[in-house]
Tab-separated table of C-alpha atoms in Angstrom:
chain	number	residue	atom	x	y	z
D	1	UNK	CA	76.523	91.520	92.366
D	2	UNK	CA	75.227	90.708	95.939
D	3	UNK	CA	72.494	92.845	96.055
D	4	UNK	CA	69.362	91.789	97.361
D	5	UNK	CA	67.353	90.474	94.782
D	6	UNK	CA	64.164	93.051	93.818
D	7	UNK	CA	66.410	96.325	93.966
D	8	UNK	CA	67.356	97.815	90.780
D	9	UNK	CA	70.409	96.979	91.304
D	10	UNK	CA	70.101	94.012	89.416
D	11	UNK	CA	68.584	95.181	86.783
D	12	UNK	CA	71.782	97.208	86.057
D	13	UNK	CA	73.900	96.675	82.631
D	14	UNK	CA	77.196	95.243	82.852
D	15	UNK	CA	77.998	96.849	80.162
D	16	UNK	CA	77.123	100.519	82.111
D	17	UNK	CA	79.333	99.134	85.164
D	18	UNK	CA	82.640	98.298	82.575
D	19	UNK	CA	82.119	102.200	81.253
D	20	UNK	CA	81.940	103.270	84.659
D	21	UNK	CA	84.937	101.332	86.021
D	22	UNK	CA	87.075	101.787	82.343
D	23	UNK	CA	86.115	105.803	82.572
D	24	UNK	CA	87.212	106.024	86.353
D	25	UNK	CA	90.225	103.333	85.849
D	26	UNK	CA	91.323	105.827	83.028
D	27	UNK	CA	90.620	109.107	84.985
D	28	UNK	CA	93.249	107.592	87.497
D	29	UNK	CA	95.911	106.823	85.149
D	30	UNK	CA	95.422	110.903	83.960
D	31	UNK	CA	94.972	112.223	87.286
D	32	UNK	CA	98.496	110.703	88.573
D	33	UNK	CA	100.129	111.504	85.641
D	34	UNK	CA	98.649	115.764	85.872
D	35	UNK	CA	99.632	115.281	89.663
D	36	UNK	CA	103.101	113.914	88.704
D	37	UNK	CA	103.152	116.928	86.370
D	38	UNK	CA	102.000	119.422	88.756
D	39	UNK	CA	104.451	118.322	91.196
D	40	UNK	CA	107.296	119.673	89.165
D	41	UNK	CA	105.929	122.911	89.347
D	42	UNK	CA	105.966	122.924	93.595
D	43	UNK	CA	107.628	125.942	95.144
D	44	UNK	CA	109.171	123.670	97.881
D	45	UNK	CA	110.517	120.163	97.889
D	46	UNK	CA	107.989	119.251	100.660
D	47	UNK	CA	105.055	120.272	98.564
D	48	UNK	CA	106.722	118.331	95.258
D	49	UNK	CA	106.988	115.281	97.678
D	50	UNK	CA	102.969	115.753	98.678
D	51	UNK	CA	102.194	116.034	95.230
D	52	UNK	CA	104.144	113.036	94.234
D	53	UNK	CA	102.688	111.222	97.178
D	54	UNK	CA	99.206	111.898	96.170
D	55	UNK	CA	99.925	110.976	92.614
D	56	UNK	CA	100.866	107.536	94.302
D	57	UNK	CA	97.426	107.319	95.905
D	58	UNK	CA	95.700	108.059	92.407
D	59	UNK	CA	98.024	104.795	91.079
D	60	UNK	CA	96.736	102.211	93.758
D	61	UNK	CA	92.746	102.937	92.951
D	62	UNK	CA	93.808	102.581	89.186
D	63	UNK	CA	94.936	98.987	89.928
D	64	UNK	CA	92.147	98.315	92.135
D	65	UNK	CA	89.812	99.614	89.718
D	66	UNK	CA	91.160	97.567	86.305
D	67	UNK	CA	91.310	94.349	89.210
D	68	UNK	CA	87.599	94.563	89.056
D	69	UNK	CA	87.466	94.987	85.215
D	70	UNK	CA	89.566	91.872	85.261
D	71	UNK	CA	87.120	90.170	87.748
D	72	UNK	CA	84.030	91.196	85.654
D	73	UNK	CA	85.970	89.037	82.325
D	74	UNK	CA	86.275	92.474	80.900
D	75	UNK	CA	90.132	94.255	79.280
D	76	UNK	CA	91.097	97.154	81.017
D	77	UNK	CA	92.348	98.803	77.924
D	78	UNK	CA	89.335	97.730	76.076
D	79	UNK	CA	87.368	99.456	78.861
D	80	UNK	CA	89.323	102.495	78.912
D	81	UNK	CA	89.969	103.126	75.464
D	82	UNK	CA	86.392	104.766	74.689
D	83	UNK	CA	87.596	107.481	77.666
D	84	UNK	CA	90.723	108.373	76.669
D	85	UNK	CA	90.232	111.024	74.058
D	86	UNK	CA	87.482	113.111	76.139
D	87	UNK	CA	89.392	113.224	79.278
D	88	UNK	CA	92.631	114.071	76.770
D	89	UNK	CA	91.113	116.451	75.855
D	90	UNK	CA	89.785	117.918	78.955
D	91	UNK	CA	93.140	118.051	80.315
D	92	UNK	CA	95.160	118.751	77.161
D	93	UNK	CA	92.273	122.244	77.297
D	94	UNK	CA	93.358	122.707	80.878
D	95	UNK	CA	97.026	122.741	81.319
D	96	UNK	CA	98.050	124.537	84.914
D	97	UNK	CA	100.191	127.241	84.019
D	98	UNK	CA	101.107	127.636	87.627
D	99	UNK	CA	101.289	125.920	90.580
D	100	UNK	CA	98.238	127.851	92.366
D	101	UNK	CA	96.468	126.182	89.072
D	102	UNK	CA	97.320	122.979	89.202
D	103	UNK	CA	95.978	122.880	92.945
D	104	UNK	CA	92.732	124.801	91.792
D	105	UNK	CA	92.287	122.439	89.490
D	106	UNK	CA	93.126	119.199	91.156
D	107	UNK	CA	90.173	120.183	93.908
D	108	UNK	CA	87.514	122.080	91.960
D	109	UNK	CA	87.753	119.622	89.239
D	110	UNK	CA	88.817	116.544	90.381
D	111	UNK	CA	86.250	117.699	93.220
D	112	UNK	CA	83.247	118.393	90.417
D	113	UNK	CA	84.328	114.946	88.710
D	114	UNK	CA	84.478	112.829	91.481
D	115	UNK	CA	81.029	114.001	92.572
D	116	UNK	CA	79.433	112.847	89.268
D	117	UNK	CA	80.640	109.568	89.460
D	118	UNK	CA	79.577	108.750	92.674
D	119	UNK	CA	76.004	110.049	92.103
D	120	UNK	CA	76.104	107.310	88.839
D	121	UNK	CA	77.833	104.905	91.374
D	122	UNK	CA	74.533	104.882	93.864
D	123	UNK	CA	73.132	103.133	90.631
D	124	UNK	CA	75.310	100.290	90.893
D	125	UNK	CA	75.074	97.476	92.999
D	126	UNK	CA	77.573	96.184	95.515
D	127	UNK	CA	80.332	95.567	94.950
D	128	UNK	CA	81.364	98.026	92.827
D	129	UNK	CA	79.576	101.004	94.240
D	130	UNK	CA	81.355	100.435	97.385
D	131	UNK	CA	84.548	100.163	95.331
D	132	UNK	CA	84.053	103.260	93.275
D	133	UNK	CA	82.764	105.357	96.459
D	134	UNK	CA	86.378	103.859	97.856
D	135	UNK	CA	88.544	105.123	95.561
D	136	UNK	CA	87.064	108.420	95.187
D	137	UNK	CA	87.386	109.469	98.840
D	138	UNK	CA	89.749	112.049	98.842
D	139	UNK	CA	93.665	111.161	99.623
D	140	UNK	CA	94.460	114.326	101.560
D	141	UNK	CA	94.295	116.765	98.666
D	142	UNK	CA	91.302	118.699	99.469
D	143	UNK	CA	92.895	119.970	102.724
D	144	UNK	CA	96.436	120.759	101.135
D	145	UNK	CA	95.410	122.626	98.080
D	146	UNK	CA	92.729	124.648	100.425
D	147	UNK	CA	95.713	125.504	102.628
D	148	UNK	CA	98.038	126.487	100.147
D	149	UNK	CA	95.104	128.587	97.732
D	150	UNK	CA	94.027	130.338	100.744
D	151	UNK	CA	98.013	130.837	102.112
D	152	UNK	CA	98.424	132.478	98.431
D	153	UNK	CA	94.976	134.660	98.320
D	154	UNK	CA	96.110	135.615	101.570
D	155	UNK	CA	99.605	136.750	100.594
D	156	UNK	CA	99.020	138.547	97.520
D	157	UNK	CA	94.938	139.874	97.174
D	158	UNK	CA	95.216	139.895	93.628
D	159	UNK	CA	95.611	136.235	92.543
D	160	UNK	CA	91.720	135.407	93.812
D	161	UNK	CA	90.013	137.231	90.544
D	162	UNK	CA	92.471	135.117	88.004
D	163	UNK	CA	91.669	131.634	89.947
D	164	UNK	CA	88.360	132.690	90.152
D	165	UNK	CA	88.469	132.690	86.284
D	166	UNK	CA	90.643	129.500	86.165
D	167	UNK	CA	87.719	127.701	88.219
D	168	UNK	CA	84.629	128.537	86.125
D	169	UNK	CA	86.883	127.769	83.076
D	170	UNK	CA	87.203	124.262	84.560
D	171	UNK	CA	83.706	123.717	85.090
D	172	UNK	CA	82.861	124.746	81.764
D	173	UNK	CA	85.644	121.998	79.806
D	174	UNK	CA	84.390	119.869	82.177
D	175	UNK	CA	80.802	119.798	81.344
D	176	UNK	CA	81.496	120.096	77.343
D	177	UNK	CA	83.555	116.693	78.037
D	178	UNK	CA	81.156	114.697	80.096
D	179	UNK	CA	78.715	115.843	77.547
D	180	UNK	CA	80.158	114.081	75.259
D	181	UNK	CA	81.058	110.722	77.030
D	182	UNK	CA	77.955	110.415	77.942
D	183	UNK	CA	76.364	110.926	74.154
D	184	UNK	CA	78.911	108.056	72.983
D	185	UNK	CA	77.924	105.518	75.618
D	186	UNK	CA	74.248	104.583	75.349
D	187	UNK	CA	74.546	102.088	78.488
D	188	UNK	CA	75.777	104.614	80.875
D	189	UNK	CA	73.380	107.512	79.517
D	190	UNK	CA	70.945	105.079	80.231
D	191	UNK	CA	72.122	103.831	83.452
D	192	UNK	CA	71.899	107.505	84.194
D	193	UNK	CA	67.984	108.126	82.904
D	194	UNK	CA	67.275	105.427	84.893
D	195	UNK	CA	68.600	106.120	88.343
D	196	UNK	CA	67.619	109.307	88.430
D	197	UNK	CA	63.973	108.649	87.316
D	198	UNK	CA	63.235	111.507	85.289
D	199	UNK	CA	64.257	114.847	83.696
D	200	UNK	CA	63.416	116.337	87.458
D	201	UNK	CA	65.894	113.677	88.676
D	202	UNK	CA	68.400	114.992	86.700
D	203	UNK	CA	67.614	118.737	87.070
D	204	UNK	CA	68.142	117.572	91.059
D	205	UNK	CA	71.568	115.941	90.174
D	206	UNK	CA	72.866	118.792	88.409
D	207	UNK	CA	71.575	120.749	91.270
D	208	UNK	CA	73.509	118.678	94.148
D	209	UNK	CA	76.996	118.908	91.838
D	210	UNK	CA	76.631	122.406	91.371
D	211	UNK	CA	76.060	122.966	94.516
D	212	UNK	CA	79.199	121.149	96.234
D	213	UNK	CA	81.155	123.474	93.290
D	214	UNK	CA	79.986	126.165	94.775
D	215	UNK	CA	81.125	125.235	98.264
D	216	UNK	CA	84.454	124.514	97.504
D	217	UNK	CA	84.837	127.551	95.499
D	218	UNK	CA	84.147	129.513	98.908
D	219	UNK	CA	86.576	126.814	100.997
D	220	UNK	CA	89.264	128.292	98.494
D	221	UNK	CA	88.051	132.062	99.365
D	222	UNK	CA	87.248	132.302	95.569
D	223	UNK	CA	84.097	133.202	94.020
D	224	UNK	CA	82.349	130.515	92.167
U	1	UNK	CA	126.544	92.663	105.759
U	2	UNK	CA	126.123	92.058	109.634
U	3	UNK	CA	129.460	93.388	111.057
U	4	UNK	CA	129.656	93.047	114.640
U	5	UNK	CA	129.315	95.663	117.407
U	6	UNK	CA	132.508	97.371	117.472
U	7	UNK	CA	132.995	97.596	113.901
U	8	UNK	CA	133.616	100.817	112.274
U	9	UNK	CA	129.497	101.441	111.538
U	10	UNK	CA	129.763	102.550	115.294
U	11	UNK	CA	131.910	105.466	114.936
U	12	UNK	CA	130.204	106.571	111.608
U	13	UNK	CA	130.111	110.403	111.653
U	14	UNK	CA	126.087	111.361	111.561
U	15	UNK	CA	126.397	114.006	109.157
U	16	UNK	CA	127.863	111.287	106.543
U	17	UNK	CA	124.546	109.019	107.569
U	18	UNK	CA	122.343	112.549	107.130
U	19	UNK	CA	124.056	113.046	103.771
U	20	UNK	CA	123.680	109.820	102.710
U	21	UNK	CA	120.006	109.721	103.133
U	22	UNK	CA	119.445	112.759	102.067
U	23	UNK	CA	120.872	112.250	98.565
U	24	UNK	CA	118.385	108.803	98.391
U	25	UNK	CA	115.749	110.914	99.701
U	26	UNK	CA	116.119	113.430	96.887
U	27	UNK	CA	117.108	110.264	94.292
U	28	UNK	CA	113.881	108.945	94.864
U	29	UNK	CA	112.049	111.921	94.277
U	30	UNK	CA	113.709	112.685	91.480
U	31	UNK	CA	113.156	108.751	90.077
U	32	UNK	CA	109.418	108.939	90.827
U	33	UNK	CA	109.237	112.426	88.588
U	34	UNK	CA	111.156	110.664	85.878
U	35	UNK	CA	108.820	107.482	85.736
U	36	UNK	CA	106.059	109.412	85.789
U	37	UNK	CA	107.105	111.366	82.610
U	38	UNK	CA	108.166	108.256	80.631
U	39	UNK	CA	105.142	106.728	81.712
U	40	UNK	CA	103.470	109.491	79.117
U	41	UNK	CA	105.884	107.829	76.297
U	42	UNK	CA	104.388	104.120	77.063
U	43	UNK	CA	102.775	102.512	73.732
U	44	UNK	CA	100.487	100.619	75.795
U	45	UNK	CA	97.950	102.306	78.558
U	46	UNK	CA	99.218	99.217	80.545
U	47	UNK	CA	103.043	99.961	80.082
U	48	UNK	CA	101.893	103.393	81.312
U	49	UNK	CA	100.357	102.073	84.104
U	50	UNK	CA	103.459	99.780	85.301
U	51	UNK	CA	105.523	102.717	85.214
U	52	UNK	CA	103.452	104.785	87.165
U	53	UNK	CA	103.201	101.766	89.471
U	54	UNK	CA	106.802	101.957	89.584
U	55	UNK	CA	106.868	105.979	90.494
U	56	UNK	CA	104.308	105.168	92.969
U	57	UNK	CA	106.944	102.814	94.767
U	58	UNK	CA	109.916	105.325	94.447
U	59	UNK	CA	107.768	107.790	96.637
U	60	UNK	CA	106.922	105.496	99.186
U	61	UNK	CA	111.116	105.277	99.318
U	62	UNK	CA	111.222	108.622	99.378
U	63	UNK	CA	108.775	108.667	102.521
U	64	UNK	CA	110.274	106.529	104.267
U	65	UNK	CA	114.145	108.577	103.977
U	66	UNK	CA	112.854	111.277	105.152
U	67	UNK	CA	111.369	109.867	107.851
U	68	UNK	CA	114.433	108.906	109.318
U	69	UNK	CA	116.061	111.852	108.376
U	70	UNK	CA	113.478	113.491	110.950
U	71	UNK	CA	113.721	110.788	113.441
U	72	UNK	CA	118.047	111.823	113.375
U	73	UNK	CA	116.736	115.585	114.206
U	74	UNK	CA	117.612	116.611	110.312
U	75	UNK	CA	115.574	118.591	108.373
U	76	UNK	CA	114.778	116.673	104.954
U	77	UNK	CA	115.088	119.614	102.803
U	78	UNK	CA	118.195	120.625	104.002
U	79	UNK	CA	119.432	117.339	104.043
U	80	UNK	CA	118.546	116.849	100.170
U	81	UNK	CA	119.581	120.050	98.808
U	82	UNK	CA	123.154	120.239	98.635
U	83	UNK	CA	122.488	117.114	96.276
U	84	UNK	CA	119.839	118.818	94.138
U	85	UNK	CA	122.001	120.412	91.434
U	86	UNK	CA	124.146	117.648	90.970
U	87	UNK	CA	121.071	115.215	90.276
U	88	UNK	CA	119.133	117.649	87.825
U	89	UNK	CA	121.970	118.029	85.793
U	90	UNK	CA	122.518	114.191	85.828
U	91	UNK	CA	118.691	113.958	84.470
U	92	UNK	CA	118.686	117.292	82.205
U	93	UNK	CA	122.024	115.924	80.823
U	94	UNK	CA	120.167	112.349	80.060
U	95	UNK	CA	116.314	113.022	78.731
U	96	UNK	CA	115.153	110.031	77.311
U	97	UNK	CA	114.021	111.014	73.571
U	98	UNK	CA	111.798	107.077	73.562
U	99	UNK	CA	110.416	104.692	75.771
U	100	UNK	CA	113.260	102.445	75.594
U	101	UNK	CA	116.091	105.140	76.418
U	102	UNK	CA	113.462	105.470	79.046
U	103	UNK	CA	113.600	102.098	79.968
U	104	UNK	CA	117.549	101.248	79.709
U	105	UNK	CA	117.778	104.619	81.758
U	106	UNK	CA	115.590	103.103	84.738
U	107	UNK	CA	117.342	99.857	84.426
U	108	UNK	CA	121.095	100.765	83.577
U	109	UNK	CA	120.952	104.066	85.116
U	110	UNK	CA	119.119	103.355	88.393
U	111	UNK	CA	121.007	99.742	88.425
U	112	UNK	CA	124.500	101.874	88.880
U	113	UNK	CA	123.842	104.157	91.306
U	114	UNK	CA	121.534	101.744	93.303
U	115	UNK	CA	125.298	100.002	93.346
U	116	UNK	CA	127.066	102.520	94.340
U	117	UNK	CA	124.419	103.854	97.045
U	118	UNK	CA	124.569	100.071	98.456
U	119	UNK	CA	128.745	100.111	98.610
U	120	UNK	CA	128.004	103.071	100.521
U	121	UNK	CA	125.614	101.653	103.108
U	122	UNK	CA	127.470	98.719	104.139
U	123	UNK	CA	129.852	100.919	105.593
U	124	UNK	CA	127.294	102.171	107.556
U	125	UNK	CA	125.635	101.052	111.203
U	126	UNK	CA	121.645	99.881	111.524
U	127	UNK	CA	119.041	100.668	111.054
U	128	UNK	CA	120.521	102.802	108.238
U	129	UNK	CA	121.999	100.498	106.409
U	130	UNK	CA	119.192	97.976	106.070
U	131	UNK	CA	116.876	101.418	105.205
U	132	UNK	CA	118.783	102.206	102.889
U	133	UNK	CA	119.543	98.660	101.639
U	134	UNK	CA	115.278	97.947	101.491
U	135	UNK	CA	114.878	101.157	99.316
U	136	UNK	CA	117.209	100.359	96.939
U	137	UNK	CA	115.710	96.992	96.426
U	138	UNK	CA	114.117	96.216	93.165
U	139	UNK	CA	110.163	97.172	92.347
U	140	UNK	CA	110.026	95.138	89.603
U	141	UNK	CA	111.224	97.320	87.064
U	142	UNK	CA	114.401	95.613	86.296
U	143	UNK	CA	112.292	92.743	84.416
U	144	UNK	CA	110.099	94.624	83.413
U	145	UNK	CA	113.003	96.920	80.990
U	146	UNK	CA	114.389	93.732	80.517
U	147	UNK	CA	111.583	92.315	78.976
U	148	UNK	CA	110.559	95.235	76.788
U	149	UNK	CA	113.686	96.161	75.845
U	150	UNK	CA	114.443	92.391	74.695
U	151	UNK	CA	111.129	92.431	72.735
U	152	UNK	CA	111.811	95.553	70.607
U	153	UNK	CA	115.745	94.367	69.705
U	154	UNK	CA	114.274	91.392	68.931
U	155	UNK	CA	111.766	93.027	66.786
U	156	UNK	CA	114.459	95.450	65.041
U	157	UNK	CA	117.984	94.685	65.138
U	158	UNK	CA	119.066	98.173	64.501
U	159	UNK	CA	118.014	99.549	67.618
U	160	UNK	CA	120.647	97.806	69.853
U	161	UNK	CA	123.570	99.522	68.579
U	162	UNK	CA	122.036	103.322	69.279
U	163	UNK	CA	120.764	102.055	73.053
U	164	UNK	CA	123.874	100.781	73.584
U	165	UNK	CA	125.593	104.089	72.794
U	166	UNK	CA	122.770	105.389	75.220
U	167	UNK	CA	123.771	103.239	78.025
U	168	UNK	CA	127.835	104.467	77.574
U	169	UNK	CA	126.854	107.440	77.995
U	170	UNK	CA	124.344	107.444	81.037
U	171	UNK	CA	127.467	106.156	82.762
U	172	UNK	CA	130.042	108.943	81.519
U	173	UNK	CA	127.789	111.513	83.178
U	174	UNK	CA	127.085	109.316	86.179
U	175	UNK	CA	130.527	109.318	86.968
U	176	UNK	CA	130.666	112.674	86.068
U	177	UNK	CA	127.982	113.760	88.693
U	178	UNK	CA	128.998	111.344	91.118
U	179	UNK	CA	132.433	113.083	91.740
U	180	UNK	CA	131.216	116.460	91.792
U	181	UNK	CA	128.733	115.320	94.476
U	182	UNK	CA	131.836	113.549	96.616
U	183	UNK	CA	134.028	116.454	95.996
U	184	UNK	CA	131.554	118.741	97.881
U	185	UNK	CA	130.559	116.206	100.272
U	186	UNK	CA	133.765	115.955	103.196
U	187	UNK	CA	132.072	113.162	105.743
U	188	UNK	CA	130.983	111.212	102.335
U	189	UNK	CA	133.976	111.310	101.061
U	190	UNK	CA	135.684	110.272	104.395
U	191	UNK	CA	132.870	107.378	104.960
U	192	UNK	CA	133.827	106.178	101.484
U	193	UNK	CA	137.288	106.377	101.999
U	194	UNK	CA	137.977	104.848	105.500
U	195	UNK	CA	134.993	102.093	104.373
U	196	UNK	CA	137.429	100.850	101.439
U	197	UNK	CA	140.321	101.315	103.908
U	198	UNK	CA	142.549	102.391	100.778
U	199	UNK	CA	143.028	102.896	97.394
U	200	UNK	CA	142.990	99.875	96.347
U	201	UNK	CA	139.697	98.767	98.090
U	202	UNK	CA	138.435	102.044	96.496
U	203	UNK	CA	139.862	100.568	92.795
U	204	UNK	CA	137.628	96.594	93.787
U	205	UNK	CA	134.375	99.007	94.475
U	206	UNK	CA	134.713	100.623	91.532
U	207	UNK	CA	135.360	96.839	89.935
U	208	UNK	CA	132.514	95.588	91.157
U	209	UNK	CA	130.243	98.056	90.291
U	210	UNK	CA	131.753	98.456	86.565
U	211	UNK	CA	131.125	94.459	86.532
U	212	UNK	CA	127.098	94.680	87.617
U	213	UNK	CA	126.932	97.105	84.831
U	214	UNK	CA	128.286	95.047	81.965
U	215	UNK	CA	125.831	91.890	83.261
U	216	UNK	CA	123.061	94.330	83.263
U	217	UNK	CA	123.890	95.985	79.531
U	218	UNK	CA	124.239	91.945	78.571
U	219	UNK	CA	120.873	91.238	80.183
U	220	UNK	CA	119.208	93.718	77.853
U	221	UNK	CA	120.990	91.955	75.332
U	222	UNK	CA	123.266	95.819	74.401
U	223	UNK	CA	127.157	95.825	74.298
U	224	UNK	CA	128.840	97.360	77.652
């Protein structure tokens, strides 16, 4: 923690910063293994071999991330554990049927997810919010699934309205799930109060998420 | 293997070295999709992790094949799919039912045809052969199957008998797809055949690969 001393980043819990590092550590382990899963269902080699290769990328910021945990004296498994059933669940709820899926899914909501943890990682001191920010810059996958959606919308007019669906149904598992984290873990609900000041503050997070949804909805040419 | 200039790797026929590396290229997709699905049978979130740490390397392989597949003006999907049927059968024919079929797969299975794949590439000029030579190099997975599969004979003596079985028959259908591959493949074939000069050079390859596999089966501590 080598944060100037006086900004609230010191004050922060490092019991908040293990949930936030086990949560994402976890949500990297899932995310290759849905990629990995995904891949399979590619309509070309090339685009199973792009999967597969972002899948790899998801793989190096889980070992980067349980590094820290191991840095901070805490168990990776012991800081993942708490995680695992919600984001099970999330993705056991929202199995890609297709391959147009699986890419919807892998920008909208890895998109939606990865912009609520780095709003919780401005919170955090250096330097894990530099760490987490790292690891959730996107590996190439926002531009390839936005090629291939819009490719497909293109092709056949009819596929936009069932995606459409697909996304809000995302959005929706995905808030019932962080809803629930979030109730479990009193140091990261708190982290959260905290950084964002008030009720307003959160109202304005929400606001800032939803609105990035939104936007890559459109990028996909579906509506949101 | 550093044969001098004027050795046969000079007259090598390029559709052998395109075949060749088009078979790894498709291997190592094919390996990463595999460890990613027995990572899912891992007991431990960290054994699932090493695995997919272990995908994430076979990708990279995979990468770098096709790389030079472009480089010699071939097209890496062409190049890997006459080889396509003959490795999903292999894997269809050989589904792991537990994590350590999964493992003695990876280990005995991979061990083999890393084997034969290496016979093949000493017959072959540079900078293929030491490609191909530096993909088929070990990413730790080898101890790590050893170790776990030690640990759980150790633990119950009954299972060594049924993953020995296991390991028999990963190497009937090997062999199996192996010759179906080289009966389709002419410049393979031929590369194979002038490399071992005759049939009894052909017989010591098939020695020395047969001999690899019994230490290996003895390093897990199964019966060849």
């Amino acid at each position: 923690m080598t944060e100037p001393a006086g900004s609230r980043g010191d004050t922060v819990d490092t019991r908040a910063v293990v949930d936030l590092l086990g949560v994402l550590a976890y949500a990297e382990l899932t995310a290759f293994d849905r990629l990995a899963e995904d891949a399979r269902l590619a309509p070309t080699l090339a685009g199973r071999a792009a999967l597969a290769r972002m899948a790899a990328a998801e793989i190096d910021h889980h070992t980067r991330l349980t590094a820290r945990l191991v840095e901070l004296g805490a168990d990776p498994t012991t800081a993942m554990t708490p995680f695992v059933a919600a984001l099970d669940a999330f993705h056991g709820s929202t199995r890609p049927r297709t391959w147009l899926e699986g890419l919807v899914k892998a920008y909208v909501g890895d998109g939606l997810a990865a912009d609520f943890y780095r709003e919780i990682a401005g919170f955090l001191p250096d330097p894990d919010r530099a760490l987490i920010l790292d690891v959730l810059a996107d590996t190439g996958h926002a531009d390839f699934a936005v090629r291939e959606v819009r490719a497909a919308i293109a092709a056949h007019r009819t596929v936009a309205g069932r995606l459409a669906l697909w996304g809000r149904r995302l959005v929706g598992e995905a808030i019932t799930q962080s809803q629930a984290v979030i109730a479990e873990r009193d140091e990261l609900a708190q982290l959260i109060m905290e950084g964002t000041g008030d009720l307003a503050g959160i109202g304005r997070l929400i606001d800032r998420i939803t609105d990035a949804h939104t936007e890559r909805m459109r990028a996909l040419g579906l509506n949101p």
